[in-house]
mmCIF file of C-alpha atoms in Angstrom:
data_model
loop_
_atom_site.group_PDB
_atom_site.id
_atom_site.type_symbol
_atom_site.label_atom_id
_atom_site.label_comp_id
_atom_site.label_asym_id
_atom_site.label_seq_id
_atom_site.Cartn_x
_atom_site.Cartn_y
_atom_site.Cartn_z
ATOM 1 C CA UNK A 320 0.000 0.000 0.000
ATOM 2 C CA UNK A 321 2.849 2.377 0.850
ATOM 3 C CA UNK A 322 4.545 1.800 -2.495
ATOM 4 C CA UNK A 323 1.271 2.271 -4.389
ATOM 5 C CA UNK A 324 0.690 5.642 -2.748
ATOM 6 C CA UNK A 325 4.180 6.742 -3.688
ATOM 7 C CA UNK A 326 3.659 5.684 -7.283
ATOM 8 C CA UNK A 327 0.428 7.729 -7.508
ATOM 9 C CA UNK A 328 2.140 10.805 -6.067
ATOM 10 C CA UNK A 329 5.209 10.473 -8.280
ATOM 11 C CA UNK A 330 3.187 9.943 -11.463
ATOM 12 C CA UNK A 331 1.057 12.954 -10.581
ATOM 13 C CA UNK A 332 4.217 15.023 -10.327
ATOM 14 C CA UNK A 333 5.789 13.682 -13.509
ATOM 15 C CA UNK A 334 2.526 14.325 -15.402
ATOM 16 C CA UNK A 335 3.821 17.826 -16.155
ATOM 17 C CA UNK A 336 6.737 16.162 -17.954
ATOM 18 C CA UNK A 337 5.013 13.376 -19.875
ATOM 19 C CA UNK A 338 1.289 12.916 -19.171
ATOM 20 C CA UNK A 339 0.499 10.186 -21.685
ATOM 21 C CA UNK A 340 0.402 6.436 -21.010
ATOM 22 C CA UNK A 341 -0.629 3.445 -23.084
ATOM 23 C CA UNK A 342 -4.354 2.916 -23.538
ATOM 24 C CA UNK A 343 -4.436 -0.735 -22.430
ATOM 25 C CA UNK A 344 -1.847 -1.457 -19.770
ATOM 26 C CA UNK A 345 -3.793 -2.647 -16.724
ATOM 27 C CA UNK A 346 -4.360 -6.346 -16.015
ATOM 28 C CA UNK A 347 -4.580 -6.247 -12.218
ATOM 29 C CA UNK A 348 -8.064 -6.391 -10.729
ATOM 30 C CA UNK A 349 -8.071 -4.833 -7.275
ATOM 31 C CA UNK A 350 -11.393 -4.995 -5.372
ATOM 32 C CA UNK A 351 -10.035 -2.525 -2.792
ATOM 33 C CA UNK A 352 -9.025 0.147 -5.302
ATOM 34 C CA UNK A 353 -10.260 3.712 -4.793
ATOM 35 C CA UNK A 354 -13.374 4.481 -6.803
ATOM 36 C CA UNK A 355 -12.502 8.160 -7.117
ATOM 37 C CA UNK A 356 -9.265 10.036 -6.545
ATOM 38 C CA UNK A 357 -9.040 13.810 -7.014
ATOM 39 C CA UNK A 358 -5.633 15.378 -7.612
ATOM 40 C CA UNK A 359 -4.816 19.066 -7.845
ATOM 41 C CA UNK A 360 -1.470 20.815 -8.104
ATOM 42 C CA UNK A 361 0.303 24.088 -8.687
ATOM 43 C CA UNK A 362 3.768 24.212 -10.161
ATOM 44 C CA UNK A 363 6.575 26.183 -11.758
ATOM 45 C CA UNK A 364 8.528 25.332 -14.918
ATOM 46 C CA UNK A 365 11.667 27.341 -15.710
ATOM 47 C CA UNK A 366 11.820 26.343 -19.399
ATOM 48 C CA UNK A 367 8.281 26.118 -20.724
ATOM 49 C CA UNK A 368 9.202 25.447 -24.360
ATOM 50 C CA UNK A 369 12.502 23.530 -24.359
ATOM 51 C CA UNK A 370 13.275 24.178 -28.034
ATOM 52 C CA UNK A 371 13.100 27.970 -27.778
ATOM 53 C CA UNK A 372 16.194 29.902 -26.729
ATOM 54 C CA UNK A 373 14.188 32.492 -24.809
ATOM 55 C CA UNK A 374 14.126 30.466 -21.588
ATOM 56 C CA UNK A 375 10.432 31.176 -21.036
ATOM 57 C CA UNK A 376 9.250 30.173 -17.574
ATOM 58 C CA UNK A 377 5.656 29.359 -16.645
ATOM 59 C CA UNK A 378 3.399 28.747 -13.685
ATOM 60 C CA UNK A 379 1.067 25.767 -13.906
ATOM 61 C CA UNK A 380 -2.181 24.545 -12.415
ATOM 62 C CA UNK A 381 -3.486 20.998 -12.834
ATOM 63 C CA UNK A 382 -6.710 19.262 -11.828
ATOM 64 C CA UNK A 383 -7.368 15.575 -12.393
ATOM 65 C CA UNK A 384 -9.404 12.606 -11.302
ATOM 66 C CA UNK A 385 -8.984 8.862 -11.548
ATOM 67 C CA UNK A 386 -10.439 5.667 -10.182
ATOM 68 C CA UNK A 387 -11.469 2.048 -10.621
ATOM 69 C CA UNK A 388 -14.907 0.458 -10.549
ATOM 70 C CA UNK A 389 -14.928 -3.297 -9.889
ATOM 71 C CA UNK A 390 -17.708 -5.868 -10.019
ATOM 72 C CA UNK A 391 -16.853 -9.453 -8.983
ATOM 73 C CA UNK A 392 -19.021 -12.489 -9.698
ATOM 74 C CA UNK A 393 -18.406 -16.213 -9.420
ATOM 75 C CA UNK A 394 -17.545 -16.771 -13.070
ATOM 76 C CA UNK A 395 -16.507 -13.273 -14.185
ATOM 77 C CA UNK A 396 -14.824 -10.131 -12.876
ATOM 78 C CA UNK A 397 -15.295 -6.708 -14.450
ATOM 79 C CA UNK A 398 -13.200 -3.584 -13.976
ATOM 80 C CA UNK A 399 -13.430 -0.070 -15.427
ATOM 81 C CA UNK A 400 -10.381 2.169 -15.006
ATOM 82 C CA UNK A 401 -10.632 5.868 -15.832
ATOM 83 C CA UNK A 402 -8.609 9.064 -15.547
ATOM 84 C CA UNK A 403 -8.847 12.652 -16.777
ATOM 85 C CA UNK A 404 -6.736 15.758 -16.248
ATOM 86 C CA UNK A 405 -6.550 19.406 -17.279
ATOM 87 C CA UNK A 406 -3.330 21.409 -17.065
ATOM 88 C CA UNK A 407 -3.195 25.187 -17.518
ATOM 89 C CA UNK A 408 0.118 27.022 -17.938
ATOM 90 C CA UNK A 409 0.750 30.758 -17.625
ATOM 91 C CA UNK A 410 3.983 31.506 -19.519
ATOM 92 C CA UNK A 411 5.987 34.698 -19.207
ATOM 93 C CA UNK A 412 5.196 37.468 -21.638
ATOM 94 C CA UNK A 413 6.421 36.618 -25.141
ATOM 95 C CA UNK A 414 5.818 37.901 -28.647
ATOM 96 C CA UNK A 415 4.674 34.444 -29.787
ATOM 97 C CA UNK A 416 1.348 32.882 -28.928
ATOM 98 C CA UNK A 417 2.179 29.561 -27.289
ATOM 99 C CA UNK A 418 -0.391 26.885 -26.536
ATOM 100 C CA UNK A 419 -1.003 26.777 -22.787
ATOM 101 C CA UNK A 420 -3.941 24.371 -22.183
ATOM 102 C CA UNK A 421 -3.555 20.592 -22.230
ATOM 103 C CA UNK A 422 -6.137 17.890 -21.568
ATOM 104 C CA UNK A 423 -6.136 14.128 -21.377
ATOM 105 C CA UNK A 424 -8.524 11.332 -20.563
ATOM 106 C CA UNK A 425 -8.242 7.567 -20.564
ATOM 107 C CA UNK A 426 -10.732 4.761 -20.017
ATOM 108 C CA UNK A 427 -10.021 1.029 -19.894
ATOM 109 C CA UNK A 428 -12.411 -1.895 -19.576
ATOM 110 C CA UNK A 429 -11.264 -5.334 -18.455
ATOM 111 C CA UNK A 430 -13.422 -8.471 -18.312
ATOM 112 C CA UNK A 431 -12.045 -11.685 -16.794
ATOM 113 C CA UNK A 432 -13.904 -14.938 -17.410
ATOM 114 C CA UNK A 433 -12.980 -18.073 -15.457
ATOM 115 C CA UNK A 434 -13.069 -21.073 -17.756
ATOM 116 C CA UNK A 435 -11.880 -23.496 -15.056
ATOM 117 C CA UNK A 436 -9.806 -23.513 -11.883
ATOM 118 C CA UNK A 437 -6.612 -23.010 -13.887
ATOM 119 C CA UNK A 438 -7.749 -21.241 -17.059
ATOM 120 C CA UNK A 439 -9.155 -17.758 -17.514
ATOM 121 C CA UNK A 440 -9.773 -15.367 -20.398
ATOM 122 C CA UNK A 441 -9.121 -11.600 -20.368
ATOM 123 C CA UNK A 442 -10.811 -9.203 -22.790
ATOM 124 C CA UNK A 443 -9.675 -5.584 -22.732
ATOM 125 C CA UNK A 444 -10.498 -2.364 -24.492
ATOM 126 C CA UNK A 445 -9.165 1.156 -24.082
ATOM 127 C CA UNK A 446 -9.622 4.659 -25.461
ATOM 128 C CA UNK A 447 -7.245 7.528 -24.821
ATOM 129 C CA UNK A 448 -7.102 11.170 -25.884
ATOM 130 C CA UNK A 449 -4.130 13.273 -24.844
ATOM 131 C CA UNK A 450 -2.424 16.587 -25.563
ATOM 132 C CA UNK A 451 1.365 16.558 -25.400
ATOM 133 C CA UNK A 452 3.341 19.440 -23.945
ATOM 134 C CA UNK A 453 5.341 21.640 -26.306
ATOM 135 C CA UNK A 454 8.577 20.009 -27.394
ATOM 136 C CA UNK A 455 7.653 16.515 -26.190
ATOM 137 C CA UNK A 456 6.608 13.197 -27.779
ATOM 138 C CA UNK A 457 7.031 13.302 -31.595
ATOM 139 C CA UNK A 458 8.080 16.989 -31.364
ATOM 140 C CA UNK A 459 10.964 16.110 -29.052
ATOM 141 C CA UNK A 460 13.489 15.905 -31.903
ATOM 142 C CA UNK A 461 12.046 18.676 -34.095
ATOM 143 C CA UNK A 462 12.509 22.457 -34.239
ATOM 144 C CA UNK A 463 10.184 24.567 -32.105
ATOM 145 C CA UNK A 464 6.467 24.743 -32.847
ATOM 146 C CA UNK A 465 3.865 26.829 -31.015
ATOM 147 C CA UNK A 466 1.155 24.123 -30.959
ATOM 148 C CA UNK A 467 1.452 20.837 -29.109
ATOM 149 C CA UNK A 468 0.551 17.506 -30.665
ATOM 150 C CA UNK A 469 -2.667 15.646 -29.793
ATOM 151 C CA UNK A 470 -3.219 11.924 -30.178
ATOM 152 C CA UNK A 471 -6.077 9.445 -29.938
ATOM 153 C CA UNK A 472 -5.412 5.781 -29.272
ATOM 154 C CA UNK A 473 -7.872 2.900 -29.419
ATOM 155 C CA UNK A 474 -6.762 -0.552 -28.389
ATOM 156 C CA UNK A 475 -8.269 -4.003 -28.093
ATOM 157 C CA UNK A 476 -6.567 -6.961 -26.438
ATOM 158 C CA UNK A 477 -7.337 -10.536 -25.488
ATOM 159 C CA UNK A 478 -5.340 -13.108 -23.557
ATOM 160 C CA UNK A 479 -5.740 -16.695 -22.392
ATOM 161 C CA UNK A 480 -3.923 -17.567 -19.161
ATOM 162 C CA UNK A 481 -3.143 -20.914 -17.578
ATOM 163 C CA UNK A 482 -1.685 -21.236 -14.107
ATOM 164 C CA UNK A 483 -1.512 -17.640 -12.847
ATOM 165 C CA UNK A 484 -3.288 -16.174 -9.859
ATOM 166 C CA UNK A 485 -6.747 -15.079 -10.847
ATOM 167 C CA UNK A 486 -6.392 -11.506 -9.694
ATOM 168 C CA UNK A 487 -2.946 -10.504 -10.941
ATOM 169 C CA UNK A 488 -1.599 -13.133 -13.364
ATOM 170 C CA UNK A 489 1.310 -13.857 -11.041
ATOM 171 C CA UNK A 490 3.330 -16.501 -12.861
ATOM 172 C CA UNK A 491 4.824 -17.670 -9.561
ATOM 173 C CA UNK A 492 1.411 -18.928 -8.414
ATOM 174 C CA UNK A 493 1.732 -22.397 -9.985
ATOM 175 C CA UNK A 494 4.551 -24.576 -11.239
ATOM 176 C CA UNK A 495 3.705 -23.889 -14.875
ATOM 177 C CA UNK A 496 2.407 -20.674 -16.365
ATOM 178 C CA UNK A 497 1.247 -20.168 -19.954
ATOM 179 C CA UNK A 498 -0.120 -17.032 -21.567
ATOM 180 C CA UNK A 499 -1.127 -16.224 -25.133
ATOM 181 C CA UNK A 500 -2.112 -12.634 -25.917
ATOM 182 C CA UNK A 501 -3.051 -10.609 -28.986
ATOM 183 C CA UNK A 502 -3.696 -6.868 -29.341
ATOM 184 C CA UNK A 503 -4.562 -4.228 -31.923
ATOM 185 C CA UNK A 504 -3.767 -0.506 -31.618
ATOM 186 C CA UNK A 505 -4.926 2.436 -33.761
ATOM 187 C CA UNK A 506 -2.921 5.622 -33.240
ATOM 188 C CA UNK A 507 -4.216 8.847 -34.810
ATOM 189 C CA UNK A 508 -2.611 12.290 -34.447
ATOM 190 C CA UNK A 509 -4.593 15.443 -35.102
ATOM 191 C CA UNK A 510 -3.468 17.860 -37.843
ATOM 192 C CA UNK A 511 -1.880 20.265 -35.357
ATOM 193 C CA UNK A 512 1.474 20.404 -37.140
ATOM 194 C CA UNK A 513 2.615 19.530 -40.700
ATOM 195 C CA UNK A 514 4.434 16.420 -39.488
ATOM 196 C CA UNK A 515 1.770 15.108 -37.083
ATOM 197 C CA UNK A 516 0.002 12.661 -39.405
ATOM 198 C CA UNK A 517 3.290 11.036 -40.373
ATOM 199 C CA UNK A 518 3.045 9.101 -37.112
ATOM 200 C CA UNK A 519 -0.453 7.679 -37.549
ATOM 201 C CA UNK A 520 -0.200 3.907 -37.450
ATOM 202 C CA UNK A 521 -1.729 0.578 -36.563
ATOM 203 C CA UNK A 522 0.130 -1.966 -34.454
ATOM 204 C CA UNK A 523 -0.822 -5.651 -34.150
ATOM 205 C CA UNK A 524 0.939 -7.937 -31.695
ATOM 206 C CA UNK A 525 0.848 -11.575 -30.692
ATOM 207 C CA UNK A 526 2.770 -12.890 -27.698
ATOM 208 C CA UNK A 527 3.376 -16.294 -26.150
ATOM 209 C CA UNK A 528 4.790 -16.543 -22.635
ATOM 210 C CA UNK A 529 5.825 -19.767 -20.924
ATOM 211 C CA UNK A 530 7.237 -19.918 -17.380
ATOM 212 C CA UNK A 531 8.340 -22.891 -15.318
ATOM 213 C CA UNK A 532 8.795 -22.831 -11.553
ATOM 214 C CA UNK A 533 11.826 -24.921 -10.550
ATOM 215 C CA UNK A 534 11.723 -24.127 -6.823
ATOM 216 C CA UNK A 535 9.904 -21.977 -4.304
ATOM 217 C CA UNK A 536 12.183 -19.064 -5.080
ATOM 218 C CA UNK A 537 13.224 -19.521 -8.729
ATOM 219 C CA UNK A 538 11.399 -19.745 -12.044
ATOM 220 C CA UNK A 539 12.502 -19.665 -15.671
ATOM 221 C CA UNK A 540 10.699 -17.355 -18.108
ATOM 222 C CA UNK A 541 10.335 -17.360 -21.885
ATOM 223 C CA UNK A 542 8.575 -14.820 -24.069
ATOM 224 C CA UNK A 543 8.158 -14.728 -27.849
ATOM 225 C CA UNK A 544 6.461 -11.748 -29.517
ATOM 226 C CA UNK A 545 5.498 -10.835 -33.069
ATOM 227 C CA UNK A 546 4.683 -7.208 -33.877
ATOM 228 C CA UNK A 547 3.444 -5.688 -37.120
ATOM 229 C CA UNK A 548 3.780 -1.893 -37.478
ATOM 230 C CA UNK A 549 1.865 -0.279 -40.362
ATOM 231 C CA UNK A 550 2.125 3.502 -40.894
ATOM 232 C CA UNK A 551 -0.711 5.280 -42.681
ATOM 233 C CA UNK A 552 1.728 7.548 -44.557
ATOM 234 C CA UNK A 553 3.602 5.741 -47.335
ATOM 235 C CA UNK A 554 6.806 7.681 -46.654
ATOM 236 C CA UNK A 555 7.206 5.934 -43.308
ATOM 237 C CA UNK A 556 8.685 2.441 -43.246
ATOM 238 C CA UNK A 557 6.462 -0.444 -42.163
ATOM 239 C CA UNK A 558 8.087 -3.392 -40.433
ATOM 240 C CA UNK A 559 7.515 -6.790 -38.848
ATOM 241 C CA UNK A 560 9.380 -7.446 -35.602
ATOM 242 C CA UNK A 561 10.212 -10.753 -33.916
ATOM 243 C CA UNK A 562 11.380 -10.677 -30.287
ATOM 244 C CA UNK A 563 12.591 -13.514 -28.076
ATOM 245 C CA UNK A 564 13.468 -13.175 -24.373
ATOM 246 C CA UNK A 565 14.762 -15.865 -22.004
ATOM 247 C CA UNK A 566 15.626 -15.550 -18.341
ATOM 248 C CA UNK A 567 14.659 -16.155 -14.765
ATOM 249 C CA UNK A 568 12.946 -14.617 -11.768
ATOM 250 C CA UNK A 569 14.323 -15.074 -8.251
ATOM 251 C CA UNK A 570 12.608 -14.235 -4.988
ATOM 252 C CA UNK A 571 15.446 -14.842 -2.545
ATOM 253 C CA UNK A 572 13.794 -13.532 0.592
ATOM 254 C CA UNK A 573 11.004 -11.174 1.463
ATOM 255 C CA UNK A 574 13.576 -8.403 1.045
ATOM 256 C CA UNK A 575 15.083 -9.242 -2.342
ATOM 257 C CA UNK A 576 13.640 -9.803 -5.804
ATOM 258 C CA UNK A 577 15.518 -10.200 -9.098
ATOM 259 C CA UNK A 578 14.278 -10.613 -12.663
ATOM 260 C CA UNK A 579 16.633 -10.884 -15.651
ATOM 261 C CA UNK A 580 15.679 -11.515 -19.287
ATOM 262 C CA UNK A 581 17.992 -11.458 -22.315
ATOM 263 C CA UNK A 582 17.362 -12.146 -25.977
ATOM 264 C CA UNK A 583 17.226 -10.557 -29.374
ATOM 265 C CA UNK A 584 15.028 -9.133 -32.107
ATOM 266 C CA UNK A 585 14.807 -9.069 -35.869
ATOM 267 C CA UNK A 586 13.073 -6.221 -37.717
ATOM 268 C CA UNK A 587 11.999 -7.087 -41.267
ATOM 269 C CA UNK A 588 11.268 -4.459 -43.948
ATOM 270 C CA UNK A 589 9.787 -4.929 -47.411
ATOM 271 C CA UNK A 590 12.139 -2.526 -49.214
ATOM 272 C CA UNK A 591 15.127 -2.346 -46.827
ATOM 273 C CA UNK A 592 17.569 -4.843 -45.400
ATOM 274 C CA UNK A 593 16.641 -6.440 -42.076
ATOM 275 C CA UNK A 594 17.813 -5.113 -38.712
ATOM 276 C CA UNK A 595 18.590 -7.215 -35.679
ATOM 277 C CA UNK A 596 20.084 -6.746 -32.240
ATOM 278 C CA UNK A 597 20.234 -7.502 -28.531
ATOM 279 C CA UNK A 598 17.400 -7.112 -25.981
ATOM 280 C CA UNK A 599 17.553 -7.160 -22.197
ATOM 281 C CA UNK A 600 15.386 -6.477 -19.149
ATOM 282 C CA UNK A 601 16.584 -6.185 -15.545
ATOM 283 C CA UNK A 602 14.273 -5.590 -12.579
ATOM 284 C CA UNK A 603 15.594 -5.715 -9.017
ATOM 285 C CA UNK A 604 14.172 -4.650 -5.670
ATOM 286 C CA UNK A 605 15.868 -4.657 -2.279
ATOM 287 C CA UNK A 606 14.326 -3.733 1.074
ATOM 288 C CA UNK A 607 17.126 -3.816 3.668
ATOM 289 C CA UNK A 608 14.876 -2.141 6.255
ATOM 290 C CA UNK A 609 11.137 -1.984 6.835
ATOM 291 C CA UNK A 610 11.152 1.716 5.973
ATOM 292 C CA UNK A 611 13.565 1.641 2.999
ATOM 293 C CA UNK A 612 13.077 0.165 -0.485
ATOM 294 C CA UNK A 613 15.535 0.412 -3.390
ATOM 295 C CA UNK A 614 14.633 -0.645 -6.927
ATOM 296 C CA UNK A 615 16.775 -0.708 -10.058
ATOM 297 C CA UNK A 616 15.585 -1.344 -13.597
ATOM 298 C CA UNK A 617 17.601 -1.573 -16.774
ATOM 299 C CA UNK A 618 16.728 -2.410 -20.364
ATOM 300 C CA UNK A 619 17.740 -2.379 -23.992
ATOM 301 C CA UNK A 620 14.764 -2.070 -26.314
ATOM 302 C CA UNK A 621 13.999 -1.605 -30.001
ATOM 303 C CA UNK A 622 11.191 0.582 -31.367
ATOM 304 C CA UNK A 623 10.439 2.572 -34.495
ATOM 305 C CA UNK A 624 8.569 5.726 -35.428
ATOM 306 C CA UNK A 625 10.044 8.271 -32.995
ATOM 307 C CA UNK A 626 11.792 10.118 -35.824
ATOM 308 C CA UNK A 627 10.533 10.446 -39.390
ATOM 309 C CA UNK A 628 12.232 7.853 -41.577
ATOM 310 C CA UNK A 629 13.869 6.070 -38.668
ATOM 311 C CA UNK A 630 14.671 2.448 -39.521
ATOM 312 C CA UNK A 631 15.359 1.332 -35.993
ATOM 313 C CA UNK A 632 15.499 3.014 -32.592
ATOM 314 C CA UNK A 633 17.547 1.299 -29.890
ATOM 315 C CA UNK A 634 17.390 2.632 -26.332
ATOM 316 C CA UNK A 635 19.593 1.629 -23.414
ATOM 317 C CA UNK A 636 18.171 2.860 -20.123
ATOM 318 C CA UNK A 637 18.547 2.640 -16.352
ATOM 319 C CA UNK A 638 15.978 3.666 -13.709
ATOM 320 C CA UNK A 639 16.591 3.989 -9.975
ATOM 321 C CA UNK A 640 13.994 4.592 -7.261
ATOM 322 C CA UNK A 641 14.537 4.956 -3.508
ATOM 323 C CA UNK A 642 11.538 4.998 -1.157
ATOM 324 C CA UNK A 643 12.106 6.099 2.435
ATOM 325 C CA UNK A 644 9.316 6.054 5.026
ATOM 326 C CA UNK A 645 9.907 8.407 7.942
ATOM 327 C CA UNK A 646 7.317 7.510 10.542
ATOM 328 C CA UNK A 647 3.756 6.762 9.441
ATOM 329 C CA UNK A 648 2.853 10.120 7.905
ATOM 330 C CA UNK A 649 6.031 11.394 6.221
ATOM 331 C CA UNK A 650 7.562 9.735 3.181
ATOM 332 C CA UNK A 651 10.230 10.529 0.615
ATOM 333 C CA UNK A 652 10.898 9.227 -2.887
ATOM 334 C CA UNK A 653 13.971 9.800 -5.046
ATOM 335 C CA UNK A 654 13.571 8.743 -8.660
ATOM 336 C CA UNK A 655 15.838 9.090 -11.677
ATOM 337 C CA UNK A 656 16.648 7.652 -15.085
ATOM 338 C CA UNK A 657 19.329 7.840 -17.782
ATOM 339 C CA UNK A 658 18.742 6.826 -21.415
ATOM 340 C CA UNK A 659 20.985 6.597 -24.458
ATOM 341 C CA UNK A 660 19.097 6.277 -27.753
ATOM 342 C CA UNK A 661 20.427 5.597 -31.247
ATOM 343 C CA UNK A 662 18.259 6.381 -34.281
ATOM 344 C CA UNK A 663 19.250 4.560 -37.442
ATOM 345 C CA UNK A 664 18.125 6.334 -40.603
ATOM 346 C CA UNK A 665 18.643 5.642 -44.293
ATOM 347 C CA UNK A 666 21.465 8.135 -44.789
ATOM 348 C CA UNK A 667 22.812 8.674 -41.262
ATOM 349 C CA UNK A 668 22.667 7.644 -37.624
ATOM 350 C CA UNK A 669 21.794 10.023 -34.806
ATOM 351 C CA UNK A 670 21.819 9.634 -31.043
ATOM 352 C CA UNK A 671 20.455 11.318 -27.945
ATOM 353 C CA UNK A 672 21.034 11.210 -24.191
ATOM 354 C CA UNK A 673 18.266 12.144 -21.786
ATOM 355 C CA UNK A 674 18.114 12.047 -18.012
ATOM 356 C CA UNK A 675 15.834 13.095 -15.175
ATOM 357 C CA UNK A 676 16.024 13.148 -11.405
ATOM 358 C CA UNK A 677 13.306 14.076 -8.940
ATOM 359 C CA UNK A 678 12.457 14.021 -5.262
ATOM 360 C CA UNK A 679 8.989 13.959 -3.693
ATOM 361 C CA UNK A 680 8.178 14.582 -0.031
ATOM 362 C CA UNK A 681 4.700 13.493 1.053
ATOM 363 C CA UNK A 682 2.680 14.255 4.158
ATOM 364 C CA UNK A 683 -0.128 11.702 4.620
ATOM 365 C CA UNK A 684 -3.008 12.933 6.779
ATOM 366 C CA UNK A 685 -4.973 9.659 6.655
ATOM 367 C CA UNK A 686 -5.713 6.799 4.251
ATOM 368 C CA UNK A 687 -7.603 9.152 1.930
ATOM 369 C CA UNK A 688 -5.759 12.461 1.782
ATOM 370 C CA UNK A 689 -2.186 13.662 1.383
ATOM 371 C CA UNK A 690 -0.110 16.618 0.270
ATOM 372 C CA UNK A 691 3.248 16.404 -1.486
ATOM 373 C CA UNK A 692 6.053 18.652 -2.711
ATOM 374 C CA UNK A 693 8.145 17.580 -5.677
ATOM 375 C CA UNK A 694 11.186 18.906 -7.518
ATOM 376 C CA UNK A 695 12.670 17.544 -10.729
ATOM 377 C CA UNK A 696 15.322 18.260 -13.333
ATOM 378 C CA UNK A 697 15.210 16.896 -16.884
ATOM 379 C CA UNK A 698 17.774 17.262 -19.658
ATOM 380 C CA UNK A 699 18.241 16.204 -23.281
ATOM 381 C CA UNK A 700 21.358 16.146 -25.446
ATOM 382 C CA UNK A 701 20.819 15.473 -29.144
ATOM 383 C CA UNK A 702 23.442 15.543 -31.876
ATOM 384 C CA UNK A 703 21.395 18.027 -33.888
ATOM 385 C CA UNK A 704 22.214 21.595 -32.902
ATOM 386 C CA UNK A 705 19.517 23.646 -31.221
ATOM 387 C CA UNK A 706 17.542 20.834 -29.583
ATOM 388 C CA UNK A 707 19.474 20.381 -26.315
ATOM 389 C CA UNK A 708 17.698 21.635 -23.215
ATOM 390 C CA UNK A 709 17.421 21.525 -19.424
ATOM 391 C CA UNK A 710 14.145 21.881 -17.499
ATOM 392 C CA UNK A 711 13.618 22.402 -13.775
ATOM 393 C CA UNK A 712 10.223 21.857 -12.176
ATOM 394 C CA UNK A 713 8.608 22.371 -8.782
ATOM 395 C CA UNK A 714 5.115 21.166 -7.905
ATOM 396 C CA UNK A 715 2.872 21.164 -4.833
ATOM 397 C CA UNK A 716 0.122 18.515 -5.050
ATOM 398 C CA UNK A 717 -2.943 17.531 -3.043
ATOM 399 C CA UNK A 718 -4.700 14.176 -3.215
ATOM 400 C CA UNK A 719 -8.045 13.041 -1.848
ATOM 401 C CA UNK A 720 -9.566 9.576 -2.374
ATOM 402 C CA UNK A 721 -13.141 8.447 -1.892
#
């Protein structure tokens, strides 16, 4: 419960940096989840538009709500997850008219049908509409524009699970765990900027996961995924991707958890030569004391579509989070990440380095309400002149749950 509260607070703070999440990403059914959570915040941003040299600062106000509605029956569980937020910025006086209002909403529906004691079927659907801040998302590696990009995402997914716990698909629940999942995503950008529609696409995926528990503390994991990326614009390069990951998960004690997966991918194009490379996922958590938790995550991933005409995008990243609980009502979180990304294009190869570090102090009044103060610094270095930037942020947030 303590970790969950910290995650809510930290995501609320980081929402000023990157407010958009995937449409369908929730497979945990929690009957004790809050039905309604109201978040409000005021903040300050010292570099409102990171691609302008003016160093425009801005004050910000944000209001949002979120929650989960759960209905549990003998043969089926149903869950509706929703969120919505409005953020209003007040930039310093400037000769240009810069967009200063950003909205987002997201709704997900999950139905779980129990076929037998060991088999169940998940059906999911999600719809998301979000406005990106200036200089972020697909505008992150482009010259300055005065209008942010807006995207709509619709996603459908289905999965058949054997052997996991019914409420959270925990593959450690039984000796053998099998999952087959398929999904379809439609991504549609509004015509806010000349380049926006270049990133409209459909993505179809199929994944097979097989885990085997060899002891009470160790299990082997295997995952094979096929992904088909189809851009609406013919100038973008469609591709089929095959990914294979092998590894293990180790729960040494109640204080230590380790997950390591390694593998590779192959990206196949119709008119270009294939690309292939190394993949890895590392997830560790260590709790040396009851009031201290340290988690470290690392990965090497492959995507496409972040830059126009990009053949392959490989990102190596590390994330570190430290949670410290001082008494029952005061808590601190330190969170940071470092990424190195290489963009392979037809005629050249570019790279970027981005990092962020933040600290959140939270005062919890009771189980339903809290107030938090957060500070963060984010930076980007890109080998195209004029796009490097540093942003500093401060935010005071209030949270109340019903």
